């Protein structure tokens, strides 16, 4: 199943996994700051206005996840369960904002660097599924768009 990016949990999960795969070696993670790594993924210059905005948007993602889950999950116990790893995400964002090495950022939520197996990434996947069900989005294929255009044209000239 491809990663969705249509909600804050999905965006944060995808970002953490992409950081892991883009910088797979510990030595790269130690040399590169989390700030530069995130800006590199987003193809923006770290000190540019776009880079600063990208970092600000990224640092805000854990709060965006919490807000979205709170808005869509009424059961307090379920909400708490979904968000129990979020303090780890906030710690990672603190490491990002303070320009710490990428390795240090990753270690805040994935000891040993096993990002794909971390509880945070699993919890973000669960949050993403809940948010996807709460506000589903669909993208029409080119064939579906062509079929709709044909239908509209047929109806318009009938």
PDB file of C-alpha atoms in Angstrom:
ATOM      1  CA  UNK A   1       0.000   0.000   0.000  1.00  0.00           C
ATOM      2  CA  UNK A   2       1.548   3.332  -1.003  1.00  0.00           C
ATOM      3  CA  UNK A   3       2.023   5.990   1.637  1.00  0.00           C
ATOM      4  CA  UNK A   4      -0.724   8.579   1.651  1.00  0.00           C
ATOM      5  CA  UNK A   5       0.234  12.229   2.137  1.00  0.00           C
ATOM      6  CA  UNK A   6      -3.179  13.791   2.443  1.00  0.00           C
ATOM      7  CA  UNK A   7      -3.108  14.368   6.200  1.00  0.00           C
ATOM      8  CA  UNK A   8      -0.509  15.544   8.727  1.00  0.00           C
ATOM      9  CA  UNK A   9       0.137  12.070  10.150  1.00  0.00           C
ATOM     10  CA  UNK A  10       0.817  10.693   6.686  1.00  0.00           C
ATOM     11  CA  UNK A  11       3.093  13.616   5.835  1.00  0.00           C
ATOM     12  CA  UNK A  12       5.103  13.214   9.034  1.00  0.00           C
ATOM     13  CA  UNK A  13       5.379   9.450   8.600  1.00  0.00           C
ATOM     14  CA  UNK A  14       6.512   9.838   4.987  1.00  0.00           C
ATOM     15  CA  UNK A  15       9.058  12.487   5.967  1.00  0.00           C
ATOM     16  CA  UNK A  16      10.596  10.314   8.690  1.00  0.00           C
ATOM     17  CA  UNK A  17      10.799   7.303   6.373  1.00  0.00           C
ATOM     18  CA  UNK A  18      12.284   9.391   3.548  1.00  0.00           C
ATOM     19  CA  UNK A  19      14.915  10.837   5.885  1.00  0.00           C
ATOM     20  CA  UNK A  20      15.819   7.284   6.850  1.00  0.00           C
ATOM     21  CA  UNK A  21      16.095   6.004   3.293  1.00  0.00           C
ATOM     22  CA  UNK A  22      17.800   9.119   1.925  1.00  0.00           C
ATOM     23  CA  UNK A  23      20.442   9.004   4.675  1.00  0.00           C
ATOM     24  CA  UNK A  24      20.857   5.284   5.388  1.00  0.00           C
ATOM     25  CA  UNK A  25      24.351   5.392   6.877  1.00  0.00           C
ATOM     26  CA  UNK A  26      25.078   6.490  10.420  1.00  0.00           C
ATOM     27  CA  UNK A  27      28.073   8.557   9.317  1.00  0.00           C
ATOM     28  CA  UNK A  28      25.877  10.593   6.928  1.00  0.00           C
ATOM     29  CA  UNK A  29      23.343  11.111   9.690  1.00  0.00           C
ATOM     30  CA  UNK A  30      26.043  12.312  12.057  1.00  0.00           C
ATOM     31  CA  UNK A  31      27.577  14.782   9.581  1.00  0.00           C
ATOM     32  CA  UNK A  32      24.317  16.217   8.244  1.00  0.00           C
ATOM     33  CA  UNK A  33      22.053  18.357  10.397  1.00  0.00           C
ATOM     34  CA  UNK A  34      18.391  17.431  10.539  1.00  0.00           C
ATOM     35  CA  UNK A  35      17.634  20.946   9.284  1.00  0.00           C
ATOM     36  CA  UNK A  36      19.715  20.489   6.134  1.00  0.00           C
ATOM     37  CA  UNK A  37      18.383  16.970   5.566  1.00  0.00           C
ATOM     38  CA  UNK A  38      14.755  18.130   5.702  1.00  0.00           C
ATOM     39  CA  UNK A  39      15.455  21.097   3.429  1.00  0.00           C
ATOM     40  CA  UNK A  40      17.268  18.756   1.031  1.00  0.00           C
ATOM     41  CA  UNK A  41      14.233  16.463   0.845  1.00  0.00           C
ATOM     42  CA  UNK A  42      12.014  19.428   0.115  1.00  0.00           C
ATOM     43  CA  UNK A  43      14.462  20.844  -2.412  1.00  0.00           C
ATOM     44  CA  UNK A  44      14.750  24.241  -0.716  1.00  0.00           C
ATOM     45  CA  UNK A  45      17.782  26.189   0.458  1.00  0.00           C
ATOM     46  CA  UNK A  46      18.113  25.900   4.265  1.00  0.00           C
ATOM     47  CA  UNK A  47      18.466  29.647   4.912  1.00  0.00           C
ATOM     48  CA  UNK A  48      15.985  30.837   2.296  1.00  0.00           C
ATOM     49  CA  UNK A  49      12.457  31.972   3.171  1.00  0.00           C
ATOM     50  CA  UNK A  50      11.171  28.765   1.567  1.00  0.00           C
ATOM     51  CA  UNK A  51      13.585  26.738   3.701  1.00  0.00           C
ATOM     52  CA  UNK A  52      12.510  28.493   6.868  1.00  0.00           C
ATOM     53  CA  UNK A  53       8.869  27.938   5.965  1.00  0.00           C
ATOM     54  CA  UNK A  54       9.513  24.247   5.246  1.00  0.00           C
ATOM     55  CA  UNK A  55      11.147  23.811   8.644  1.00  0.00           C
ATOM     56  CA  UNK A  56       8.338  25.689  10.403  1.00  0.00           C
ATOM     57  CA  UNK A  57       5.710  23.553   8.660  1.00  0.00           C
ATOM     58  CA  UNK A  58       7.598  20.378   9.561  1.00  0.00           C
ATOM     59  CA  UNK A  59       8.083  21.351  13.212  1.00  0.00           C
ATOM     60  CA  UNK A  60       4.339  22.037  13.441  1.00  0.00           C
ATOM     61  CA  UNK A  61       3.342  18.579  12.113  1.00  0.00           C
ATOM     62  CA  UNK A  62       3.033  16.823  15.523  1.00  0.00           C
ATOM     63  CA  UNK A  63       0.617  19.522  16.699  1.00  0.00           C
ATOM     64  CA  UNK A  64      -1.267  19.255  13.408  1.00  0.00           C
ATOM     65  CA  UNK A  65      -1.566  15.490  13.954  1.00  0.00           C
ATOM     66  CA  UNK A  66      -2.876  16.010  17.488  1.00  0.00           C
ATOM     67  CA  UNK A  67      -5.395  18.613  16.298  1.00  0.00           C
ATOM     68  CA  UNK A  68      -6.635  16.418  13.442  1.00  0.00           C
ATOM     69  CA  UNK A  69      -7.018  13.340  15.644  1.00  0.00           C
ATOM     70  CA  UNK A  70      -8.773  15.378  18.331  1.00  0.00           C
ATOM     71  CA  UNK A  71     -11.188  16.713  15.719  1.00  0.00           C
ATOM     72  CA  UNK A  72     -12.062  13.276  14.336  1.00  0.00           C
ATOM     73  CA  UNK A  73     -11.751  10.813  17.221  1.00  0.00           C
ATOM     74  CA  UNK A  74     -14.369  11.260  19.904  1.00  0.00           C
ATOM     75  CA  UNK A  75     -13.358   8.393  22.187  1.00  0.00           C
ATOM     76  CA  UNK A  76     -10.771   9.757  24.624  1.00  0.00           C
ATOM     77  CA  UNK A  77      -9.122   6.385  25.216  1.00  0.00           C
ATOM     78  CA  UNK A  78      -8.703   5.740  21.499  1.00  0.00           C
ATOM     79  CA  UNK A  79      -7.393   9.270  20.966  1.00  0.00           C
ATOM     80  CA  UNK A  80      -4.837   8.841  23.773  1.00  0.00           C
ATOM     81  CA  UNK A  81      -3.754   5.501  22.333  1.00  0.00           C
ATOM     82  CA  UNK A  82      -3.290   6.955  18.858  1.00  0.00           C
ATOM     83  CA  UNK A  83      -1.272   9.890  20.157  1.00  0.00           C
ATOM     84  CA  UNK A  84       0.854   8.128  22.773  1.00  0.00           C
ATOM     85  CA  UNK A  85       4.043   8.357  20.654  1.00  0.00           C
ATOM     86  CA  UNK A  86       3.539  12.015  19.759  1.00  0.00           C
ATOM     87  CA  UNK A  87       5.921  13.285  22.478  1.00  0.00           C
ATOM     88  CA  UNK A  88       8.668  11.433  20.576  1.00  0.00           C
ATOM     89  CA  UNK A  89       7.731  13.350  17.437  1.00  0.00           C
ATOM     90  CA  UNK A  90       7.867  16.609  19.356  1.00  0.00           C
ATOM     91  CA  UNK A  91      11.342  15.681  20.654  1.00  0.00           C
ATOM     92  CA  UNK A  92      12.436  14.959  17.092  1.00  0.00           C
ATOM     93  CA  UNK A  93      11.092  18.330  15.982  1.00  0.00           C
ATOM     94  CA  UNK A  94      13.015  20.034  18.802  1.00  0.00           C
ATOM     95  CA  UNK A  95      16.178  18.363  17.504  1.00  0.00           C
ATOM     96  CA  UNK A  96      15.293  19.546  13.997  1.00  0.00           C
ATOM     97  CA  UNK A  97      14.618  23.129  15.056  1.00  0.00           C
ATOM     98  CA  UNK A  98      17.849  23.317  17.057  1.00  0.00           C
ATOM     99  CA  UNK A  99      19.855  22.098  14.054  1.00  0.00           C
ATOM    100  CA  UNK A 100      21.117  18.962  15.736  1.00  0.00           C
ATOM    101  CA  UNK A 101      22.614  16.149  13.670  1.00  0.00           C
ATOM    102  CA  UNK A 102      20.097  14.010  11.815  1.00  0.00           C
ATOM    103  CA  UNK A 103      21.334  11.013  13.807  1.00  0.00           C
ATOM    104  CA  UNK A 104      20.342  12.703  17.050  1.00  0.00           C
ATOM    105  CA  UNK A 105      16.904  13.565  15.676  1.00  0.00           C
ATOM    106  CA  UNK A 106      16.323   9.989  14.565  1.00  0.00           C
ATOM    107  CA  UNK A 107      17.549   8.567  17.871  1.00  0.00           C
ATOM    108  CA  UNK A 108      14.850  10.525  19.721  1.00  0.00           C
ATOM    109  CA  UNK A 109      12.134   8.282  18.293  1.00  0.00           C
ATOM    110  CA  UNK A 110      14.012   5.292  16.839  1.00  0.00           C
ATOM    111  CA  UNK A 111      16.816   4.069  19.108  1.00  0.00           C
ATOM    112  CA  UNK A 112      19.300   2.195  16.978  1.00  0.00           C
ATOM    113  CA  UNK A 113      18.096   4.019  13.880  1.00  0.00           C
ATOM    114  CA  UNK A 114      15.374   1.505  12.956  1.00  0.00           C
ATOM    115  CA  UNK A 115      12.933   4.181  11.784  1.00  0.00           C
ATOM    116  CA  UNK A 116      10.611   1.849   9.894  1.00  0.00           C
ATOM    117  CA  UNK A 117      10.169  -0.278  13.035  1.00  0.00           C
ATOM    118  CA  UNK A 118       9.696   2.568  15.506  1.00  0.00           C
ATOM    119  CA  UNK A 119       6.537   2.929  17.529  1.00  0.00           C
ATOM    120  CA  UNK A 120       6.173   6.500  16.319  1.00  0.00           C
ATOM    121  CA  UNK A 121       6.096   5.489  12.652  1.00  0.00           C
ATOM    122  CA  UNK A 122       3.577   2.722  13.414  1.00  0.00           C
ATOM    123  CA  UNK A 123       1.401   5.108  15.429  1.00  0.00           C
ATOM    124  CA  UNK A 124       1.553   7.713  12.658  1.00  0.00           C
ATOM    125  CA  UNK A 125       0.390   5.046  10.207  1.00  0.00           C
ATOM    126  CA  UNK A 126      -2.557   4.298  12.486  1.00  0.00           C
ATOM    127  CA  UNK A 127      -3.377   8.003  12.808  1.00  0.00           C
ATOM    128  CA  UNK A 128      -3.144   8.368   9.053  1.00  0.00           C
ATOM    129  CA  UNK A 129      -5.598   5.504   8.475  1.00  0.00           C
ATOM    130  CA  UNK A 130      -8.063   7.019  10.967  1.00  0.00           C
ATOM    131  CA  UNK A 131      -7.795  10.429   9.316  1.00  0.00           C
ATOM    132  CA  UNK A 132      -8.087   8.912   5.838  1.00  0.00           C
ATOM    133  CA  UNK A 133     -11.347   7.211   6.855  1.00  0.00           C
ATOM    134  CA  UNK A 134     -12.606  10.392   8.525  1.00  0.00           C
ATOM    135  CA  UNK A 135     -11.938  12.605   5.513  1.00  0.00           C
ATOM    136  CA  UNK A 136     -11.400  10.375   2.517  1.00  0.00           C
ATOM    137  CA  UNK A 137      -9.902  11.884  -0.553  1.00  0.00           C
ATOM    138  CA  UNK A 138      -9.855  10.393  -3.944  1.00  0.00           C
ATOM    139  CA  UNK A 139      -8.056  11.313  -7.092  1.00  0.00           C
ATOM    140  CA  UNK A 140      -9.662  10.725 -10.439  1.00  0.00           C
ATOM    141  CA  UNK A 141      -7.646   8.923 -13.053  1.00  0.00           C
ATOM    142  CA  UNK A 142      -7.254  10.383 -16.550  1.00  0.00           C
ATOM    143  CA  UNK A 143      -9.693   7.776 -17.864  1.00  0.00           C
ATOM    144  CA  UNK A 144     -12.302   8.756 -15.272  1.00  0.00           C
ATOM    145  CA  UNK A 145     -11.869  12.432 -16.138  1.00  0.00           C
ATOM    146  CA  UNK A 146     -12.276  11.684 -19.853  1.00  0.00           C
ATOM    147  CA  UNK A 147     -15.409   9.660 -19.149  1.00  0.00           C
ATOM    148  CA  UNK A 148     -16.863  12.530 -17.075  1.00  0.00           C
ATOM    149  CA  UNK A 149     -16.033  15.042 -19.816  1.00  0.00           C
ATOM    150  CA  UNK A 150     -17.753  12.853 -22.380  1.00  0.00           C
ATOM    151  CA  UNK A 151     -20.796  12.496 -20.150  1.00  0.00           C
ATOM    152  CA  UNK A 152     -20.959  16.264 -19.608  1.00  0.00           C
ATOM    153  CA  UNK A 153     -20.610  16.970 -23.328  1.00  0.00           C
ATOM    154  CA  UNK A 154     -23.277  14.367 -24.140  1.00  0.00           C
ATOM    155  CA  UNK A 155     -25.687  15.882 -21.608  1.00  0.00           C
ATOM    156  CA  UNK A 156     -24.924  19.454 -22.701  1.00  0.00           C
ATOM    157  CA  UNK A 157     -25.793  18.762 -26.325  1.00  0.00           C
ATOM    158  CA  UNK A 158     -28.810  16.530 -25.678  1.00  0.00           C
TER     159      UNK A 158
END
